[in-house]
Amino acid sequence: MMSGQEIRNYTMNFGPQHPAAHGVLRLVLEMDGETVVKADPHIGLLHRATEKLAESKPFNQSIGYMDRLDYVSMMCNEHGYVRAIEQLLGIQAPIRAQYIRTMFDEITRILNHLMWIGSNALDLGAMAVFLYAFREREELMDCYEAVSGARMHATYYRPGGVYRDLPARMPQYQESRWHKGKDLKRLNRWREGSMLDFLDAFTDDFPTKVDEYENLLTDNRIWKQRTVDIGVVSPEQALAWGMSGPMLRGSGIEWDLRKKQPYAAYADVDFDIPVGVHGDCYDRYLVRVEEMRQSNRIIKQCVKWLREHDGPVMLDNYKVSPPPRESMKTDMEALIHHFKLFTEGYGVPAGETYAAVEAPKGEFGVYLISDGANKPFRLKVRAPSFVHLSSMDAIVAGHMLPDVVAMIGTYDVVFGEVDR
Amino acid sequence: MSEASVNSLAERLVARFGSMLSSVDTRLDQVTVEVDAGDLLTVATALRDEPDFDFSQLVDLCGVDYLGHGQAEWDTGSVSATGFSRGVQGEAAGRFDWEGRPIGIDLPRRFASVVHLLSVQHNRRLRLRTYCDDNAVPLLPSLTGLWPSANWFEREAFDLFGIVYDGHPDLRRILSDYGFVGRPFRKDFPLIGNVEVRYDPERQRVVYEPVTSVVPRVLVPRVIRDDADLEQARAEAADHWQEN
């Protein structure tokens, strides 16, 4: 360098069309050579005003919008919203519905973590994990489809229970140009019985699949070079920045709403909470991998319980849940209830509540204010990704540019819920 | 939180802060306290630092616009000589466009900022509400100095409601578009918005124009009914819960 020459930092635009920006993150980075001095995330490119839209329609019509917030952990978002309504109404879903919700929350957690492990590894240069992860995602998405008719945006949870009971038959692959012969047989080998049989077979097999991902990553030299000691979040920082979920547990704080403030059937199932030690990207990776194994355990317990216990999955209360179609044919009351429910909805007593669930990314909270009307007065969605991303500048400053990509990956941000 | 721990927290809050809390509420086993803007920082600092409270996390902060709270669009209480109203009147955001937006309707204190705190140590939550004294320029002290997580939440409330947080290091819009005009989550901001964008092939760029492609409309009017049927529903639900 020549003496007296002035060297200035330069500003770099990362995204919104960058493959590692996980959607529509625009990151304005102030760089000193390869080192990040300041990171300023610009968000809102996917802002749809979900909260304002919810104010303009009856409560039930917004359940579908919740799927579209964090669009890789759909049912967990529904769970938060539905729980808020149930708290204000003072109702509780039947016990079988609670178990179904617990099971699908954990299926959702695995779905989310598979998406995360695949895309995070892809960002850091490991292509194969993505393909492996999507193989299992497909099986679980079939469960979503079997139960709700939609692979992603299920709208399956309702205030007072779930939309319908689990299907007695798991749908099978049909013969086609792509699936035939031995291949078709392999695809359908778990699908001879009910959905619970399918999930039983899946949960027996899934730990070996997690071993496969771990084989590819846990001792992988390049993976460790990219994640160990990168993006270290101290426990104090994690608390101050409002972190939750794997971000908080990765820093060694044992905090999980499923244990600390149990909801649905979590108090009755057995599982462990993994915590990290160093609070770096690698620890958060280990935490999430272990969470997949624990979720698998929970699903297995739920399957067992659901096999042994039958019962209603929806409150038999026509003020909030529709009457069965058959009774509408003969019963005037049922017909009136149905009509009122689908034209006007139900009124929710005036008051306010905050309902939180442990979504795969952290604490997903719904703050709901009702003034007694058939529509929410104010709905605030507390999205974990939004909070995590806000700490970007504090964590990433001083790191190298490639570490920013590792950090975005480990935050597990999804812009559906950051921008809402 | 259990009822006992909610009540004990509420009692300790009253004992510690006394007249600084303008209201304490424990409905639905959640503690809500209201604090005046002037006392907010004192109360918040104590809540964070005193080991008895130890609210180490600010979980959520949001703005609320109380304009039109408790107002329905459809009168169902009595049938007049002409029958039920059609439910097409009202001040809801779906009813008007930018030109016809209601101006000059006012409440004594319209805007509030609601904070949700969490104590990881004690496993307790607390809701803290502060009303803004001035409707024209809603102003509150910023909590970013106490909890850095308030930073983006306050930017969001500023962006969507126009609440100004005094002492915030970087109060910019966060969710709405660059150059956006208006405070979109206020109740007097139309649901169809203010401007729409399209690509103009002649000028070869994106242009912003007043909304013409959407007409404001409401499919389901806002209805507030007597709570009697809700009470009945709750009683029925309780019965069923026992049967299961």
XYZ file of C-alpha atoms in Angstrom:
664
model
C 0.000 0.000 0.000
C 1.285 3.469 -0.865
C 1.612 5.765 2.102
C -0.940 8.530 2.396
C -3.439 6.808 0.167
C -6.954 6.780 1.560
C -8.794 3.469 1.689
C -12.509 3.649 2.155
C -15.030 0.952 3.008
C -17.362 0.026 0.236
C -21.009 -0.916 0.325
C -22.239 -4.153 -1.135
C -25.736 -5.224 -2.003
C -26.495 -8.826 -1.032
C -29.817 -9.951 -2.495
C -32.774 -9.741 -2.904
C -32.056 -12.048 -5.843
C -29.206 -13.940 -4.264
C -29.668 -17.725 -4.025
C -28.353 -17.748 -0.448
C -30.630 -14.906 0.664
C -33.403 -17.422 1.430
C -36.127 -15.567 -0.336
C -36.175 -11.833 -0.526
C -33.598 -10.579 1.945
C -31.795 -7.478 0.817
C -28.691 -7.056 2.882
C -26.676 -3.871 2.556
C -23.181 -4.700 3.751
C -20.464 -2.231 4.530
C -17.230 -4.037 3.759
C -13.651 -3.462 4.781
C -12.021 -5.750 2.252
C -13.512 -9.176 2.937
C -14.618 -8.226 6.459
C -18.115 -7.054 7.270
C -18.181 -3.784 9.208
C -21.924 -3.247 9.258
C -24.892 -5.249 8.032
C -28.215 -3.564 7.374
C -30.979 -5.990 6.401
C -33.729 -4.416 4.310
C -36.880 -6.439 4.738
C -40.489 -6.035 3.750
C -40.261 -7.091 0.120
C -42.791 -9.816 0.882
C -45.010 -7.691 3.124
C -48.649 -8.651 2.562
C -50.196 -7.006 5.637
C -51.535 -10.333 6.916
C -52.412 -8.718 10.236
C -54.456 -5.981 8.611
C -56.208 -8.433 6.288
C -57.153 -10.540 9.299
C -58.940 -7.525 10.792
C -61.272 -7.471 7.799
C -62.543 -11.049 7.878
C -64.130 -13.505 10.299
C -61.742 -15.386 12.571
C -61.797 -18.710 10.742
C -60.999 -17.186 7.365
C -57.530 -16.164 8.512
C -56.336 -19.653 9.447
C -55.187 -20.147 5.880
C -53.116 -16.971 6.044
C -51.187 -18.431 8.960
C -49.911 -21.246 6.713
C -48.453 -18.628 4.446
C -46.440 -16.882 7.130
C -43.694 -19.375 7.802
C -44.396 -21.494 4.764
C -42.174 -24.365 5.862
C -43.785 -24.834 9.278
C -47.397 -24.371 8.348
C -49.354 -26.197 11.009
C -47.343 -24.726 13.889
C -48.454 -21.259 12.818
C -52.053 -22.407 12.640
C -51.644 -23.823 16.109
C -50.583 -20.469 17.558
C -53.516 -18.628 15.992
C -56.096 -21.269 16.837
C -54.877 -21.409 20.423
C -55.319 -17.659 20.808
C -58.929 -17.890 19.632
C -59.590 -20.861 21.884
C -58.232 -18.993 24.889
C -60.517 -16.036 24.270
C -63.518 -18.285 23.647
C -62.691 -20.320 26.723
C -62.916 -23.622 24.869
C -60.544 -26.546 24.622
C -60.168 -29.096 21.859
C -60.959 -32.746 22.600
C -58.050 -34.841 23.789
C -57.728 -36.766 20.519
C -57.431 -33.489 18.632
C -54.716 -32.422 21.071
C -52.718 -35.521 20.229
C -53.250 -35.056 16.512
C -52.012 -31.484 16.862
C -48.984 -32.616 18.827
C -48.193 -35.204 16.181
C -48.542 -32.770 13.312
C -46.564 -30.087 15.100
C -43.695 -32.543 15.290
C -44.138 -33.667 11.691
C -43.939 -29.981 10.863
C -40.789 -29.594 12.936
C -39.126 -32.390 10.992
C -40.334 -30.858 7.712
C -38.860 -27.518 8.720
C -35.551 -28.908 9.926
C -35.190 -31.004 6.772
C -35.700 -27.901 4.668
C -33.217 -26.065 6.854
C -30.514 -28.741 6.815
C -30.840 -29.094 3.057
C -30.721 -25.437 2.171
C -28.118 -24.522 4.767
C -25.818 -27.264 3.517
C -26.482 -26.179 -0.044
C -25.528 -22.601 0.830
C -22.265 -23.848 2.296
C -21.452 -26.041 -0.673
C -22.834 -29.489 0.142
C -25.268 -30.360 -2.610
C -26.160 -33.937 -1.645
C -27.827 -33.202 1.701
C -30.529 -31.219 -0.066
C -31.485 -34.223 -2.185
C -31.465 -36.551 0.815
C -33.618 -34.211 2.885
C -36.234 -33.787 0.201
C -36.652 -37.542 -0.044
C -38.053 -37.659 3.518
C -39.893 -34.367 3.178
C -41.926 -35.947 0.416
C -43.165 -38.738 2.723
C -44.254 -36.268 5.387
C -45.889 -33.947 2.907
C -47.963 -36.917 1.830
C -49.239 -37.035 5.411
C -50.203 -33.384 5.160
C -52.002 -34.120 1.935
C -53.707 -37.241 3.253
C -55.128 -35.398 6.207
C -56.017 -32.024 4.706
C -55.911 -32.352 0.939
C -53.057 -29.869 0.582
C -49.342 -30.578 0.652
C -48.393 -27.334 2.341
C -51.158 -24.870 3.126
C -53.305 -27.233 5.102
C -55.764 -25.064 7.107
C -56.215 -28.199 9.170
C -56.386 -26.859 12.724
C -59.616 -25.136 13.708
C -60.732 -23.493 16.908
C -62.170 -26.414 18.856
C -60.137 -29.185 17.259
C -58.970 -30.238 13.834
C -60.892 -30.281 10.583
C -61.325 -34.060 10.392
C -60.025 -37.322 11.764
C -56.987 -39.114 10.372
C -57.677 -41.094 7.180
C -58.218 -44.819 7.554
C -56.272 -45.504 4.354
C -52.981 -43.949 3.330
C -53.201 -42.929 -0.334
C -50.953 -44.954 -2.615
C -48.894 -44.114 -5.661
C -50.618 -45.073 -8.908
C -48.772 -46.717 -11.764
C -47.427 -44.185 -14.211
C -44.548 -43.705 -16.636
C -42.350 -42.653 -13.725
C -43.512 -45.070 -11.049
C -43.864 -48.694 -12.089
C -42.722 -52.236 -11.306
C -40.292 -52.624 -8.421
C -40.067 -48.878 -7.961
C -43.813 -48.606 -7.446
C -43.753 -51.469 -4.973
C -41.005 -49.788 -2.966
C -42.900 -46.489 -2.866
C -46.064 -48.195 -1.662
C -44.491 -50.586 0.826
C -45.579 -48.520 3.845
C -48.876 -47.486 2.363
C -50.900 -50.671 2.612
C -52.664 -49.665 5.833
C -53.811 -46.491 7.584
C -51.926 -43.249 7.982
C -50.867 -44.298 11.455
C -49.353 -47.502 10.018
C -47.486 -45.362 7.531
C -46.177 -43.056 10.236
C -45.187 -46.037 12.358
C -43.063 -47.382 9.525
C -41.667 -43.923 8.849
C -40.626 -43.315 12.448
C -38.952 -46.747 12.606
C -36.889 -45.843 9.587
C -36.256 -42.135 10.096
C -33.374 -42.345 12.638
C -31.284 -44.186 10.026
C -32.022 -41.336 7.628
C -30.833 -38.787 10.176
C -27.675 -40.894 10.494
C -27.219 -40.464 6.755
C -27.370 -36.652 7.007
C -24.971 -36.789 9.920
C -22.607 -39.008 7.926
C -22.499 -36.310 5.300
C -21.997 -33.375 7.656
C -21.133 -33.941 11.310
C -17.493 -34.911 10.800
C -17.174 -33.304 7.403
C -14.029 -31.178 7.421
C -15.352 -28.490 5.121
C -18.680 -28.290 6.988
C -16.836 -27.824 10.272
C -14.544 -25.198 8.790
C -17.592 -23.263 7.689
C -19.559 -23.532 10.946
C -17.356 -24.115 13.999
C -16.755 -20.846 15.881
C -18.742 -18.927 13.297
C -21.548 -16.648 14.476
C -21.024 -17.209 18.185
C -24.002 -15.961 20.197
C -23.396 -15.677 23.932
C -26.274 -16.594 26.293
C -26.550 -12.938 27.377
C -26.748 -11.784 23.772
C -29.323 -14.451 22.966
C -31.592 -13.258 25.760
C -31.131 -9.569 25.051
C -31.955 -10.020 21.377
C -35.120 -11.919 22.224
C -33.976 -15.162 20.647
C -35.928 -18.365 21.093
C -35.976 -21.912 19.815
C -32.746 -23.492 18.534
C -31.040 -20.070 18.482
C -31.454 -19.787 22.261
C -30.827 -23.453 22.992
C -27.734 -23.434 20.803
C -26.274 -20.895 23.238
C -26.811 -23.246 26.161
C -30.053 -21.924 27.615
C -32.485 -24.726 28.250
C -35.738 -23.099 27.240
C -38.483 -24.845 25.333
C -42.131 -23.846 25.554
C -43.135 -27.466 25.037
C -41.557 -28.240 28.412
C -41.848 -24.943 30.259
C -45.354 -23.899 29.272
C -46.805 -27.137 27.888
C -49.743 -27.004 25.494
C -51.630 -29.631 23.468
C -50.406 -33.045 24.671
C -46.768 -32.140 25.278
C -47.053 -32.638 29.028
C -47.891 -36.304 28.426
C -45.177 -37.257 25.961
C -41.588 -38.046 26.715
C -38.772 -36.150 25.006
C -35.489 -34.398 25.707
C -34.309 -30.895 24.920
C -30.875 -30.672 23.329
C -28.763 -27.622 24.178
C -25.518 -26.351 22.692
C -22.351 -25.293 24.460
C -20.488 -22.763 22.348
C -23.409 -21.011 20.644
C -21.814 -21.223 17.201
C -23.349 -22.350 13.925
C -22.090 -25.896 14.442
C -23.794 -26.239 17.829
C -27.052 -24.985 16.401
C -26.676 -27.566 13.655
C -26.253 -30.316 16.271
C -29.233 -29.023 18.250
C -31.510 -29.102 15.222
C -30.379 -32.580 14.191
C -31.089 -33.870 17.677
C -34.475 -32.124 17.625
C -35.381 -34.173 14.571
C -34.633 -37.349 16.499
C -36.682 -36.133 19.465
C -39.585 -35.136 17.215
C -39.465 -38.624 15.793
C -39.819 -39.993 19.323
C -42.830 -37.772 19.997
C -44.534 -38.800 16.760
C -44.069 -42.442 17.680
C -45.698 -41.910 21.073
C -48.580 -39.998 19.506
C -49.151 -42.762 16.960
C -49.311 -45.292 19.762
C -51.770 -43.175 21.737
C -53.951 -42.437 18.719
C -54.173 -46.127 17.861
C -55.450 -46.951 21.320
C -57.867 -44.090 21.848
C -60.777 -43.158 19.686
C -62.965 -40.130 20.138
C -64.119 -36.846 18.646
C -61.554 -34.550 17.007
C -63.773 -31.465 17.075
C -65.914 -29.878 19.728
C -69.537 -30.797 19.294
C -70.477 -27.164 19.756
C -72.273 -25.633 16.802
C -71.532 -22.076 17.902
C -67.930 -22.517 16.754
C -67.808 -25.737 14.725
C -70.087 -26.682 11.838
C -72.683 -29.408 12.382
C -72.299 -32.652 10.408
C -73.718 -32.610 6.914
C -76.224 -35.421 7.635
C -77.899 -33.590 10.486
C -78.306 -30.495 8.332
C -80.582 -32.498 6.041
C -83.112 -33.168 8.755
C -82.438 -30.727 11.587
C -83.506 -27.101 11.243
C -81.256 -25.980 14.134
C -78.235 -27.532 12.465
C -79.023 -25.798 9.197
C -79.318 -22.419 10.914
C -76.081 -22.946 12.787
C -74.312 -23.855 9.580
C -75.684 -20.805 7.799
C -74.725 -18.398 10.573
C -71.284 -19.919 10.955
C -70.403 -19.615 7.291
C -71.946 -16.220 6.595
C -71.118 -14.371 9.784
C -68.729 -16.529 11.778
C -68.720 -16.544 15.543
C -68.223 -13.669 17.949
C -65.274 -13.846 20.285
C -65.672 -12.295 23.765
C -63.933 -8.963 24.228
C -60.466 -9.257 25.686
C -56.880 -9.848 24.738
C -54.550 -12.779 24.837
C -51.058 -13.828 23.857
C -50.703 -17.449 22.803
C -47.300 -18.852 21.975
C -46.193 -22.169 20.570
C -42.730 -23.610 20.146
C -42.529 -23.443 16.370
C -39.506 -25.080 14.710
C -37.796 -21.686 14.420
C -38.585 -20.452 17.899
C -41.438 -18.835 19.748
C -44.329 -18.158 17.411
C -46.714 -15.900 19.269
C -50.118 -14.503 18.427
C -51.361 -11.444 20.265
C -55.069 -11.128 19.673
C -57.340 -8.284 20.726
C -61.056 -8.840 20.330
C -63.786 -6.293 20.991
C -66.530 -8.897 20.900
C -67.018 -8.853 17.140
C -66.875 -11.679 14.605
C -63.518 -10.346 13.361
C -60.296 -9.700 15.281
C -59.783 -6.090 16.331
C -56.025 -6.433 16.170
C -53.859 -9.414 15.408
C -50.132 -9.278 15.981
C -47.954 -12.121 14.865
C -44.697 -12.476 16.734
C -42.499 -14.245 14.244
C -39.261 -15.840 15.469
C -37.391 -15.154 12.218
C -38.124 -11.430 12.452
C -36.576 -11.224 15.904
C -33.592 -13.363 14.989
C -32.823 -11.423 11.847
C -32.868 -8.147 13.781
C -29.678 -9.243 15.559
C -27.877 -9.659 12.223
C -25.744 -6.547 12.555
C -24.678 -7.316 16.126
C -23.659 -10.906 15.373
C -22.183 -10.634 11.903
C -19.991 -7.546 12.267
C -16.329 -8.570 12.159
C -17.007 -11.783 10.253
C -15.930 -12.510 6.697
C -18.380 -12.248 3.822
C -18.892 -16.045 3.411
C -19.788 -16.257 7.097
C -22.767 -14.005 6.433
C -24.176 -16.806 4.308
C -23.540 -19.314 7.096
C -25.256 -16.977 9.535
C -28.345 -16.428 7.384
C -28.577 -20.200 7.099
C -28.292 -20.797 10.818
C -30.918 -18.151 11.614
C -33.287 -20.303 9.579
C -35.138 -17.259 8.276
C -38.225 -17.548 6.135
C -39.458 -14.335 4.637
C -43.086 -15.253 4.760
C -42.994 -14.594 8.484
C -40.302 -11.926 8.624
C -42.316 -9.659 6.341
C -45.795 -10.991 7.166
C -49.054 -19.505 34.191
C -51.176 -20.809 37.022
C -53.769 -18.601 38.667
C -51.840 -18.454 41.940
C -48.604 -17.295 40.359
C -50.498 -14.750 38.247
C -52.104 -13.244 41.332
C -48.876 -13.199 43.310
C -47.079 -11.474 40.434
C -49.881 -8.909 40.175
C -49.719 -8.239 43.918
C -45.973 -7.810 43.879
C -46.214 -5.446 40.920
C -48.738 -3.297 42.768
C -46.616 -3.366 45.925
C -43.474 -2.355 44.048
C -44.797 0.245 41.624
C -47.982 1.448 43.299
C -49.444 4.470 41.592
C -47.111 4.208 38.605
C -49.408 1.481 37.277
C -52.667 2.956 36.055
C -54.273 -0.477 35.792
C -53.497 -4.116 36.593
C -55.459 -6.906 34.983
C -55.182 -10.684 35.421
C -57.854 -11.987 33.084
C -57.191 -15.298 31.276
C -54.283 -15.899 33.667
C -52.204 -13.248 31.948
C -50.940 -10.165 33.749
C -51.454 -6.851 31.971
C -50.294 -3.567 33.446
C -50.729 -0.093 32.029
C -48.056 2.515 32.545
C -47.970 6.184 31.601
C -45.397 7.186 29.017
C -43.509 9.219 31.612
C -43.002 6.231 33.917
C -42.313 3.641 31.216
C -38.529 3.664 31.388
C -38.435 3.585 35.209
C -40.841 0.657 35.365
C -39.200 -1.214 32.489
C -35.709 -0.851 33.975
C -36.910 -2.187 37.319
C -38.725 -5.068 35.639
C -35.578 -6.061 33.821
C -33.024 -5.607 36.595
C -34.700 -6.474 39.882
C -34.193 -10.180 40.658
C -37.769 -10.475 41.860
C -39.022 -9.762 38.325
C -36.037 -10.527 36.093
C -37.775 -10.044 32.756
C -34.693 -10.679 30.664
C -36.495 -10.931 27.331
C -38.629 -8.518 25.382
C -40.597 -11.040 23.361
C -42.831 -8.727 21.391
C -43.688 -5.077 20.962
C -46.488 -3.820 18.784
C -48.562 -0.760 18.092
C -52.327 -0.746 18.458
C -54.800 1.767 17.037
C -57.916 1.781 19.218
C -59.975 3.812 16.756
C -63.352 2.146 16.314
C -62.862 -0.310 19.162
C -66.192 -1.896 20.032
C -68.038 -0.423 17.053
C -70.112 -2.756 14.917
C -71.422 -2.176 11.408
C -74.612 -4.111 11.750
C -77.186 -3.367 14.388
C -78.667 -6.675 15.494
C -80.107 -5.578 18.814
C -83.543 -4.562 17.639
C -85.517 -4.723 14.446
C -86.778 -1.296 13.393
C -89.888 -0.667 11.363
C -87.871 -1.181 8.186
C -86.244 -4.433 9.288
C -82.599 -5.188 9.962
C -80.001 -2.802 8.657
C -78.149 -3.978 5.573
C -74.823 -3.683 7.322
C -73.276 -1.548 4.610
C -72.463 1.457 6.751
C -69.487 1.787 8.982
C -65.990 3.118 9.336
C -64.065 -0.124 8.836
C -60.977 0.073 6.641
C -62.635 -2.055 3.969
C -65.357 0.552 3.396
C -63.465 3.503 1.995
C -60.688 4.485 -0.352
C -57.899 6.983 0.269
C -60.019 10.002 -0.800
C -63.005 9.023 1.294
C -61.074 8.013 4.383
C -62.546 9.229 7.658
C -60.810 12.340 8.908
C -61.361 14.109 12.172
C -62.830 11.266 14.212
C -60.941 11.059 17.426
C -60.563 9.266 20.706
C -58.971 10.751 23.810
C -56.019 8.360 23.549
C -55.953 6.424 20.336
C -52.555 4.762 20.031
C -50.885 2.359 22.373
C -47.723 0.359 22.348
C -47.982 -3.110 23.865
C -44.908 -4.936 25.127
C -44.719 -8.619 26.026
C -41.985 -9.512 28.466
C -40.725 -12.944 29.411
C -38.710 -14.025 32.392
C -36.787 -17.153 31.444
C -35.605 -17.536 35.036
C -39.054 -17.450 36.649
C -41.007 -18.742 33.628
C -43.398 -15.786 33.710
C -44.879 -13.421 31.192
C -46.059 -9.846 31.528
C -47.898 -7.510 29.205
C -47.115 -3.825 29.459
C -49.323 -1.284 27.713
C -48.566 2.381 27.282
C -50.984 4.806 25.676
C -49.653 7.728 23.679
C -50.859 11.052 25.049
C -50.936 12.918 21.757
C -52.911 11.475 18.844
C -51.342 13.782 16.268
C -47.753 12.933 17.198
C -47.827 9.717 19.226
C -44.591 9.791 21.180
C -43.137 7.201 23.542
C -39.701 6.568 25.044
C -37.728 3.874 23.264
C -36.895 0.598 24.999
C -33.922 -0.191 22.760
C -31.512 0.820 25.514
C -32.930 -1.881 27.788
C -33.638 -4.657 25.313
C -31.949 -4.478 21.904
C -34.708 -6.696 20.484
C -37.024 -3.671 20.731
C -35.114 -2.098 17.853
C -36.956 -3.659 14.910
C -40.263 -3.925 16.747
C -40.256 -0.177 17.346
C -39.308 0.456 13.756
C -42.264 -1.682 12.753
C -44.698 0.177 15.020
C -43.307 3.464 13.685
C -43.717 2.273 10.112
C -47.226 0.855 10.448
C -48.771 3.180 13.061
C -46.562 6.255 13.087
C -45.668 5.935 16.757
C -42.438 7.848 17.334
C -40.001 6.270 19.792
C -37.852 8.869 21.450
C -34.245 7.745 21.767
C -34.391 5.067 19.090
C -31.004 4.952 17.331
C -32.296 4.291 13.821
C -36.012 5.016 13.422
C -36.655 4.207 9.743
C -39.503 2.468 7.993
C -38.961 -1.267 7.915
C -41.753 -3.218 6.232
C -43.355 -0.826 3.773
C -41.940 0.147 0.414
C -39.204 2.719 -0.090
C -40.980 6.077 -0.363
C -44.290 4.815 1.007
C -46.802 7.446 2.123
C -49.167 6.920 5.065
C -49.380 4.645 8.090
C -50.930 1.471 6.687
C -52.108 -0.271 9.877
C -54.059 2.683 11.225
C -57.776 2.036 11.220
C -58.391 5.029 8.951
C -56.033 3.712 6.276
C -58.022 2.009 3.504
C -57.621 -1.730 3.059
C -57.278 -1.310 -0.710
C -54.367 1.048 -0.122
C -53.453 4.399 -1.506
C -51.543 3.811 -4.739
C -51.136 0.924 -7.134
C -48.170 0.175 -9.375
C -47.934 -0.956 -12.957
C -45.374 -1.024 -15.689
C -45.924 1.745 -18.210
C -44.628 0.558 -21.602
C -44.577 4.090 -23.029
C -42.484 5.594 -20.279
C -40.667 2.269 -19.917
C -40.770 2.280 -16.146
C -42.956 1.356 -13.192
C -45.453 4.078 -12.315
C -47.448 4.728 -9.131
C -51.077 5.821 -9.575
C -54.110 6.191 -7.299
C -55.957 2.893 -6.876
C -58.589 2.366 -9.545
C -58.478 -1.375 -10.208
C -59.982 -2.334 -6.837
C -63.236 -1.124 -5.336
C -63.534 -1.039 -1.544
C -65.996 -3.625 -0.322
C -66.841 -5.670 2.724
C -68.096 -9.219 2.349
C -68.951 -9.881 5.987
C -69.942 -6.898 8.123
C -68.544 -6.509 11.614
C -71.144 -7.760 14.069
C -71.072 -7.600 17.831
C -73.707 -9.783 19.390
C -75.012 -10.188 22.854
C -72.703 -12.455 24.806
C -75.553 -14.709 25.884
C -75.059 -17.250 23.112
C -71.333 -17.297 23.810
C -71.922 -18.090 27.461
C -74.147 -20.931 26.351
C -71.503 -22.173 23.943
C -68.909 -22.154 26.669
C -71.149 -24.088 29.041
C -71.812 -26.686 26.342
C -68.118 -26.956 25.590
C -67.317 -27.447 29.269
C -69.817 -30.298 29.428
C -68.225 -31.992 26.467
C -64.760 -31.557 27.857
C -65.810 -33.489 30.927
C -67.320 -36.284 28.860
C -64.082 -36.897 26.987
